[in-house]
Short mmCIF file of C-alpha atoms and ligand atoms in Angstrom, two decimals:
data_model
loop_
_atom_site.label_atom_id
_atom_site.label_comp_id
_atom_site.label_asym_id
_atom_site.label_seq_id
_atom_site.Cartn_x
_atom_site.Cartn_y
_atom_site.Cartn_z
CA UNK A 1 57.25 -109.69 -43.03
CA UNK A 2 58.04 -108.61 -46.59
CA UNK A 3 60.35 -111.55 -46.83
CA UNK A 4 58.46 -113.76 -45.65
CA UNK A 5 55.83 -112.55 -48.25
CA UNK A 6 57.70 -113.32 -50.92
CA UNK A 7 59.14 -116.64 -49.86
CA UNK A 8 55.77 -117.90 -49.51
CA UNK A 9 55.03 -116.18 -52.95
CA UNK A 10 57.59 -117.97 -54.81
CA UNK A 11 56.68 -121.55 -53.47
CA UNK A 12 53.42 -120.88 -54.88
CA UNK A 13 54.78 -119.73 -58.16
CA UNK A 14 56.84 -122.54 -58.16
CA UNK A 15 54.06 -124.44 -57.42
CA UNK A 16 52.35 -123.18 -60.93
CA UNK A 17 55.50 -123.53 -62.56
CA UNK A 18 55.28 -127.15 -61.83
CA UNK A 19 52.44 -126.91 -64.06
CA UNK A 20 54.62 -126.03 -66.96
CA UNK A 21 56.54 -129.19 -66.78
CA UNK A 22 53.06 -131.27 -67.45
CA UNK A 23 53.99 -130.09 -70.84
CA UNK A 24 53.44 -130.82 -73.54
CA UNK A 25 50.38 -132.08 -73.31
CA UNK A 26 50.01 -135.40 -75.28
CA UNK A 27 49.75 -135.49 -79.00
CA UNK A 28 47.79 -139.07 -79.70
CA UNK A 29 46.62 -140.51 -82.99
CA UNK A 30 43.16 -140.54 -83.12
CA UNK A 31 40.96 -143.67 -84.48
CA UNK A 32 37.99 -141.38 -86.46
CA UNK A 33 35.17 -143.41 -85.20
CA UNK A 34 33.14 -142.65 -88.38
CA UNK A 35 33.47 -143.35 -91.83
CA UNK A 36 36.56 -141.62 -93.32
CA UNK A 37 36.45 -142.10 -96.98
CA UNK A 38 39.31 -139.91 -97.74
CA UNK A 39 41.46 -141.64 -95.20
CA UNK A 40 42.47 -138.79 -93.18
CA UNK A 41 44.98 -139.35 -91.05
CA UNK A 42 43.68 -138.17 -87.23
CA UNK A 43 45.58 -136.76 -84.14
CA UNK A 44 44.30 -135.09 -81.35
CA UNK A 45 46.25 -132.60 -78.94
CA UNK A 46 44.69 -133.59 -75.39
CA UNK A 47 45.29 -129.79 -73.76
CA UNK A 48 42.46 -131.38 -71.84
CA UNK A 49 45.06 -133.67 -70.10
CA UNK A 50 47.20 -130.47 -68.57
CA UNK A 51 45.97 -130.11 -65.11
CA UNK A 52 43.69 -131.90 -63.50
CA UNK A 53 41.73 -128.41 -63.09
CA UNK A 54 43.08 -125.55 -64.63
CA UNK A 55 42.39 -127.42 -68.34
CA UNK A 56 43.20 -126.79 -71.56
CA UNK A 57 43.32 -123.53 -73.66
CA UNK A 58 42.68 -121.34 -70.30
CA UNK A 59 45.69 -122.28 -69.05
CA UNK A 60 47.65 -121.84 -72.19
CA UNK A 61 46.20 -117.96 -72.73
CA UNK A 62 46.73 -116.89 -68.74
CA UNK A 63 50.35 -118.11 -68.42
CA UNK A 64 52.28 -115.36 -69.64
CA UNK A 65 49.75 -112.67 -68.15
CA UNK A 66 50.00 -114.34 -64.77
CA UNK A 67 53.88 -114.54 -65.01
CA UNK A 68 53.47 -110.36 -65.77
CA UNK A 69 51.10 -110.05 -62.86
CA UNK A 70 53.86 -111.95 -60.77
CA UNK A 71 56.33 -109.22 -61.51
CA UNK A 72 54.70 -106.29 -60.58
CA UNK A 73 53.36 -105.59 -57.13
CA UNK A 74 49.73 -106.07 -57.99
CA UNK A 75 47.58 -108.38 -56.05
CA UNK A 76 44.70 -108.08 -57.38
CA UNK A 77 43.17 -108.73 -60.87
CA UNK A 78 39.67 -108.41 -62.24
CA UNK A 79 38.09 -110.16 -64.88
CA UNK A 80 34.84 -111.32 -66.39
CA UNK A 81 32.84 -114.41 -67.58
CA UNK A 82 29.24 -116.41 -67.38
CA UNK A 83 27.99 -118.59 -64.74
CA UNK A 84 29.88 -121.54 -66.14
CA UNK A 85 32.91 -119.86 -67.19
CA UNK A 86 36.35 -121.71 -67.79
CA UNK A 87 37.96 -118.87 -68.03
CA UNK A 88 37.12 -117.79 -64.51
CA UNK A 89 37.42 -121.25 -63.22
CA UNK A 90 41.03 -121.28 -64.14
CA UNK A 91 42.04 -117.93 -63.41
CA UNK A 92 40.64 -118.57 -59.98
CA UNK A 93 42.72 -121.14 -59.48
CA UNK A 94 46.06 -119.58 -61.04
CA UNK A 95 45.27 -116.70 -58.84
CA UNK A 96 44.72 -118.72 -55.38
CA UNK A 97 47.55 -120.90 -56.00
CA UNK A 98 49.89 -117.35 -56.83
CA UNK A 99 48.40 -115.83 -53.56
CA UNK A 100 46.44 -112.59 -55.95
CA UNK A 101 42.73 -111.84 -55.37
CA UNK A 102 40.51 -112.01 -57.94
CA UNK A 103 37.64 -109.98 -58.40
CA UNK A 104 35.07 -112.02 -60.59
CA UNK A 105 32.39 -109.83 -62.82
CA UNK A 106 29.70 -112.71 -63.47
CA UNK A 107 26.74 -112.10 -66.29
CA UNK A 108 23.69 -112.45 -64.46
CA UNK A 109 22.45 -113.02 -60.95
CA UNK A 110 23.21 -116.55 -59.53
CA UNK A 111 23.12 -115.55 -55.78
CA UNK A 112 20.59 -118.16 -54.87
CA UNK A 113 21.82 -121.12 -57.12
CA UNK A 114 25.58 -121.06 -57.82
CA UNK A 115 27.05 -123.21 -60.22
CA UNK A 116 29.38 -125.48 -59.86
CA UNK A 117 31.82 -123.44 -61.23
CA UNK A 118 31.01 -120.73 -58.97
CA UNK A 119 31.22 -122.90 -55.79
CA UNK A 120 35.03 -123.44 -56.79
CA UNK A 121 35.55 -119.69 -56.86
CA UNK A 122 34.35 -119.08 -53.72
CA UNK A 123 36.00 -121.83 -52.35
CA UNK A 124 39.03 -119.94 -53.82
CA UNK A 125 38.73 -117.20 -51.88
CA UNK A 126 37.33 -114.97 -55.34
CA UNK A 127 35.44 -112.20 -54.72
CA UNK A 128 32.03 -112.74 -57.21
CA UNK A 129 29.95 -109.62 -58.10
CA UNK A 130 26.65 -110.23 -60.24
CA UNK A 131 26.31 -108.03 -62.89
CA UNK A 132 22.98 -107.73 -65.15
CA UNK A 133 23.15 -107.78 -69.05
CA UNK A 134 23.69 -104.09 -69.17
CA UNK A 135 26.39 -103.83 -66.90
CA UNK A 136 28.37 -106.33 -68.80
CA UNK A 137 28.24 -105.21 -71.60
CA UNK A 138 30.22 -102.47 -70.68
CA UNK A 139 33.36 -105.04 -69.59
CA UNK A 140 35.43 -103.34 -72.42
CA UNK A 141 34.54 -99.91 -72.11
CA UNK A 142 37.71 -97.72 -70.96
CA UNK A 143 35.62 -95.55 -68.19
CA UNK A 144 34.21 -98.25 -66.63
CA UNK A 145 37.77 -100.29 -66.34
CA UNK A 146 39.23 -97.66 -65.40
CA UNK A 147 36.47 -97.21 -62.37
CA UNK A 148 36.88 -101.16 -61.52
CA UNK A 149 40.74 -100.93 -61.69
CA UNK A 150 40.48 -97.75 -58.74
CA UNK A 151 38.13 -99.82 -56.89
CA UNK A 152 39.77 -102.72 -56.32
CA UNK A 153 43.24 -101.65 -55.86
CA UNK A 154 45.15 -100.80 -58.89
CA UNK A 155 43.89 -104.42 -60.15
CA UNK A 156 45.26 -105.55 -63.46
CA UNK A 157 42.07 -106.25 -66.25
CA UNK A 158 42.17 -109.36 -67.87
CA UNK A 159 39.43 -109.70 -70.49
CA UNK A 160 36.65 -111.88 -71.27
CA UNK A 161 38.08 -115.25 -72.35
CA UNK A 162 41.57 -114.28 -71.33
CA UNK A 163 41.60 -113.16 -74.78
CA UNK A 164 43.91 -110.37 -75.60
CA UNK A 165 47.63 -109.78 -76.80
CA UNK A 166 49.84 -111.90 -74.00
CA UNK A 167 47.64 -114.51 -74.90
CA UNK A 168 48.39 -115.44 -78.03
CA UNK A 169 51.84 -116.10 -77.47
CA UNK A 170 50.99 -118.70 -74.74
CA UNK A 171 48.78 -120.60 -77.10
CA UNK A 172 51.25 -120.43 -80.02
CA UNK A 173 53.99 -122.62 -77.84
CA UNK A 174 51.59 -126.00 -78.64
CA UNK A 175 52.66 -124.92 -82.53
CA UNK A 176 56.28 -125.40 -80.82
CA UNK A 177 55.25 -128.59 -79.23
CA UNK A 178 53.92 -130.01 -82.30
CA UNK A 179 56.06 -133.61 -82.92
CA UNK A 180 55.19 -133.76 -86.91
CA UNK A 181 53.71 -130.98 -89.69
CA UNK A 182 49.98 -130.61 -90.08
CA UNK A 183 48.01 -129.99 -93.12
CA UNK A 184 45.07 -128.57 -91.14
CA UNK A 185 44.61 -127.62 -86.95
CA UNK A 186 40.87 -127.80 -86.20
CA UNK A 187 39.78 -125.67 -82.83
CA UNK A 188 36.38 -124.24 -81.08
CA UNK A 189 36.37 -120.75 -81.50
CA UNK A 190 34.51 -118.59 -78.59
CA UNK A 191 36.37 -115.21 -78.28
CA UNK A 192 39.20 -115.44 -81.15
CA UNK A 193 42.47 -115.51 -79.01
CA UNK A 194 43.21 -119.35 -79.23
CA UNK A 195 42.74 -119.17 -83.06
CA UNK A 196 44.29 -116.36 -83.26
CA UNK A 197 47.61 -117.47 -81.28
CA UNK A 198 47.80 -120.78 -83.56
CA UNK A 199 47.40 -118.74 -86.91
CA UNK A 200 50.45 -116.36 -85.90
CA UNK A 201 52.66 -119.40 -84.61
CA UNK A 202 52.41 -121.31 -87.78
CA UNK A 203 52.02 -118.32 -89.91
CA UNK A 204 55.44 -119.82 -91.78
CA UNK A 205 54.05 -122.94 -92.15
CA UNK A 206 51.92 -124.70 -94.72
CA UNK A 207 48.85 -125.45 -91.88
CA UNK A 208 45.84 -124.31 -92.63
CA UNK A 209 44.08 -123.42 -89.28
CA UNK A 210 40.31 -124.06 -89.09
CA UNK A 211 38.38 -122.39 -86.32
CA UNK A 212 34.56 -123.80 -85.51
CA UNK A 213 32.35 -120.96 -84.54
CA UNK A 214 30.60 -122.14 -80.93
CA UNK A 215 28.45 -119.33 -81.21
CA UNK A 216 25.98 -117.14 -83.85
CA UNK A 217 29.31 -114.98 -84.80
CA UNK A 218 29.54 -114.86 -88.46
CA UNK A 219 31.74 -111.32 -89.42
CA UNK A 220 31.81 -110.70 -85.64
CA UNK A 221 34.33 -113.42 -84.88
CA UNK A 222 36.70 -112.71 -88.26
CA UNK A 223 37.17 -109.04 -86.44
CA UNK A 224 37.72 -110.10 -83.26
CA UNK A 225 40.40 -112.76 -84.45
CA UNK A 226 41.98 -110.04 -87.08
CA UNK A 227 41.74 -107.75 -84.12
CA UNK A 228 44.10 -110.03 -82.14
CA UNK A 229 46.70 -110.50 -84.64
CA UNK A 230 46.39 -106.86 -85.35
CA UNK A 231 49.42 -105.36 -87.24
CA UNK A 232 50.64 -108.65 -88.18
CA UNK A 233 48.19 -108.59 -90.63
CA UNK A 234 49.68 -111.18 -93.49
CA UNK A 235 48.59 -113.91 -91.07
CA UNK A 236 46.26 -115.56 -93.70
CA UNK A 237 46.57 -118.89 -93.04
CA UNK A 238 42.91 -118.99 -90.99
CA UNK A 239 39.36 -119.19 -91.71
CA UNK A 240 36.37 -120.02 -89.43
CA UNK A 241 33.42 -122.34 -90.02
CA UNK A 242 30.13 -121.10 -89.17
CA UNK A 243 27.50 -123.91 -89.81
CA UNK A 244 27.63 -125.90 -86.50
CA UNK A 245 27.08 -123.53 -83.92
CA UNK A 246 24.34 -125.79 -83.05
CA UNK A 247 21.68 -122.47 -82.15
CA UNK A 248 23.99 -120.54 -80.33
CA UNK A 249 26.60 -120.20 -77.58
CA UNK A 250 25.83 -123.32 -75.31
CA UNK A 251 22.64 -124.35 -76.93
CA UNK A 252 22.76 -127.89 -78.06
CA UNK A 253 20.19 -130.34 -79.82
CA UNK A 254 19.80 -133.80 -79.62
CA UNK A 255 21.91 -134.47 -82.87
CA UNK A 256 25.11 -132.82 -80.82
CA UNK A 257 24.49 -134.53 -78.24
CA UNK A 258 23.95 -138.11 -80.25
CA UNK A 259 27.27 -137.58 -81.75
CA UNK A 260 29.18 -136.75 -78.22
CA UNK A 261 28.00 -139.91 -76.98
CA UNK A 262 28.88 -142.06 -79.73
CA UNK A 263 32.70 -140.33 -80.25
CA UNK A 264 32.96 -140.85 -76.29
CA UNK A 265 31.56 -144.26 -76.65
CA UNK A 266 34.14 -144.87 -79.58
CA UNK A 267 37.52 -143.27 -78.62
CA UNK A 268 36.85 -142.92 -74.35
CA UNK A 269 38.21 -139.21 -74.89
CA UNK A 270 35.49 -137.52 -73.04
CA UNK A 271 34.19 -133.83 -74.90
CA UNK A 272 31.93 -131.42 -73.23
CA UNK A 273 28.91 -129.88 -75.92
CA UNK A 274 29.93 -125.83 -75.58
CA UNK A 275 33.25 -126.26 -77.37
CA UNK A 276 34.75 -129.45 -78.01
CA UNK A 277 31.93 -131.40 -78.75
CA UNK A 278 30.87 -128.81 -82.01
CA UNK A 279 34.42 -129.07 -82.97
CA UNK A 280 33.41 -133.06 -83.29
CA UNK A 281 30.38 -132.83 -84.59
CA UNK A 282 31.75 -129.60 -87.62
CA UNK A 283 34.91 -132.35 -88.13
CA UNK A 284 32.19 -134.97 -89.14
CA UNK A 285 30.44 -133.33 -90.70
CA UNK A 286 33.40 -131.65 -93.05
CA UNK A 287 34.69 -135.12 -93.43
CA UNK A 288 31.58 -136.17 -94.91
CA UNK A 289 31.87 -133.42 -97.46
CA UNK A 290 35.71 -134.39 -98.64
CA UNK A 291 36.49 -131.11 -96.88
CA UNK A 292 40.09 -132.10 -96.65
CA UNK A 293 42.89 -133.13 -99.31
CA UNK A 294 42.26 -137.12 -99.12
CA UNK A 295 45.30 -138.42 -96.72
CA UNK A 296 46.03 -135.14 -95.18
CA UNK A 297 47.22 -134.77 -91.39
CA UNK A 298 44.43 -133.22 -88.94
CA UNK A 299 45.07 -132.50 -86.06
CA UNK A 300 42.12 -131.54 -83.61
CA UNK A 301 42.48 -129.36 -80.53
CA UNK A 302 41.19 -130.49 -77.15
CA UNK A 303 40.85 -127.67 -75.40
CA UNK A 304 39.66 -128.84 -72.53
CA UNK A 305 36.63 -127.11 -70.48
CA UNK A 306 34.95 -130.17 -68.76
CA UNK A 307 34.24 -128.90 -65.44
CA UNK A 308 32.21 -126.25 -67.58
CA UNK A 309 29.85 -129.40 -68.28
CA UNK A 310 29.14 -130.45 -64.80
CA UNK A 311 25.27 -129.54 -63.63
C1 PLP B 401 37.09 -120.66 -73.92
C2 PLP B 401 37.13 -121.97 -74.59
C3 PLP B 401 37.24 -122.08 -75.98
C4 PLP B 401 37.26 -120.88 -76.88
O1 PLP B 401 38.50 -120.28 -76.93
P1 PLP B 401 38.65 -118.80 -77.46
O2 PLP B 401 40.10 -118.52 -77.36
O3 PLP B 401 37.84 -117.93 -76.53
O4 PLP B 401 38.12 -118.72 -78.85
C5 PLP B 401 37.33 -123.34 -76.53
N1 PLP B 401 37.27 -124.44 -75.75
C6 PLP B 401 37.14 -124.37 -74.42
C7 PLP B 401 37.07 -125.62 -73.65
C8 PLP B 401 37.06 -123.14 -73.80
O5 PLP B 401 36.93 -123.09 -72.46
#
């Protein structure tokens, strides 16, 4: 029986392993479909392009926490996220493909209309609990961990976002896949870790990384990124942008979504409004401004997070 167990178990890790190989994800030039007086010269890293469902930056900050959860003999992990969360979408999918049961904490009540999102999990065999706004907030509060942990059997935590220490290290390897030196490395910023794990990686070299607040976050986000890199604290090489938030986590106006259209329109690379699509928007914007040594290399990060986008 145990054998068995495990045989079955490590066709379906090798089954996410085979995910690994995708990698790395392409690394395309990018034709800036607006003016570009300083002739900067674009790329974009299309993390969107790694899996046809477990996308982009989720994927990158779960690996190495799902590879520790496959060496111990826990089954079950719980973790946290909104009604449209990528985070959840992908862990759901690591966790059903790995044969582990996830327990899903979801902010607010969507019992009688699920999401899309939410459909997957179930379909995934997650278990979803609906939590109100107090409740959540309590999702890193060591007490009520440590109650979740003893009531669902020993389960390993992962945090909102997938943000924490293991992470980092799986978003530093696309500094390793990198093909040529960047002057600057754009990204959304939501909870810190994927700006976090591309300051550390390229803390030796002369790229300036440039995180685009997604949310109303201003001193809030600095902490939570300084937080993750913690003791390795002469990681300067970061700063975050906090003018295109666009009203808040997930809002969007008609301007945003004006300038989606027209970059889809122009390039076919297809951007969703939470993350990617302020990241577009802040770029243009910054361009505009001769934010960037004229001719420099700029790479953008596509981190993925369509299926957050469907309604
Ligand atoms: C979660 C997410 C982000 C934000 O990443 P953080 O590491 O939480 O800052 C950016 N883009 C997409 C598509 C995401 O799903």
């Amino acid at each position: 029986m145990l054998i068995k167990h495990h045989q079955s178990y490590q066709y379906y890790v090798q089954k996410l392993e085979s995910f690994f190989n995708l990698k790395p994800s392409p690394e395309q030039p990018l034709t800036w479909p607006w003016t570009n007086p300083d002739n900067i010269d674009f790329w974009i890293k299309r993390d969107d392009l790694i899996h046809p469902t477990v996308s982009g930056n989720k994927w990158r900050k779960l690996k190495f926490a799902l590879q520790q959860i496959k060496n111990t003999d826990t089954r079950h992990v719980v973790s946290f996220g909104g009604g449209y969360s990528n985070h959840l979408h992908a862990l759901a999918y690591c966790c059903k493909a790995l044969n582990i049961q996830l327990h899903a904490i979801v902010r607010g009540d969507y019992s009688q209309q699920l999401t899309p999102m939410l459909r997957d999990l179930q379909q995934w065999g997650a278990d979803v609990q609906f939590v109100n706004r107090q409740v959540y907030q309590q999702r890193n509060c060591d007490e009520y961990l440590a109650r979740l942990r003893r009531e669902n059997h020993n389960a390993v935590v992962i945090p909102e976002g997938g943000s924490q220490d293991l992470a980092l290290e799986g978003v530093g390897e696309i500094i390793g896949e990198l093909t040529q030196p960047y002057d600057y490395i754009i990204t959304p910023v939501g909870s810190g870790g994927t700006l976090a794990g591309l300051a550390l990686a390229s803390q030796y070299c002369d790229t300036r990384i440039i995180g685009i607040a997604t949310l109303k976050g201003k001193g809030y986000l600095e902490e939570l990124v300084s937080g993750l890199v913690g003791q390795r604290a002469s990681v300067q090489n970061w700063l975050i942008e906090h003018e295109y938030h666009f009203g808040g986590y997930a809002k969007k106006t008609d301007e945003l979504s004006a300038i989606i259209d027209e970059f889809e329109r122009m390039t076919s690379i297809a951007v969703e409004p939470v993350y990617s699509g302020k990241m577009i928007a802040a770029v243009k914007d910054l361009v505009d401004r001769h934010y960037f040594k004229p001719q420099s290399n700029v790479l953008l990060l596509h981190t993925g997070g369509l299926q957050g986008a469907r309604s």
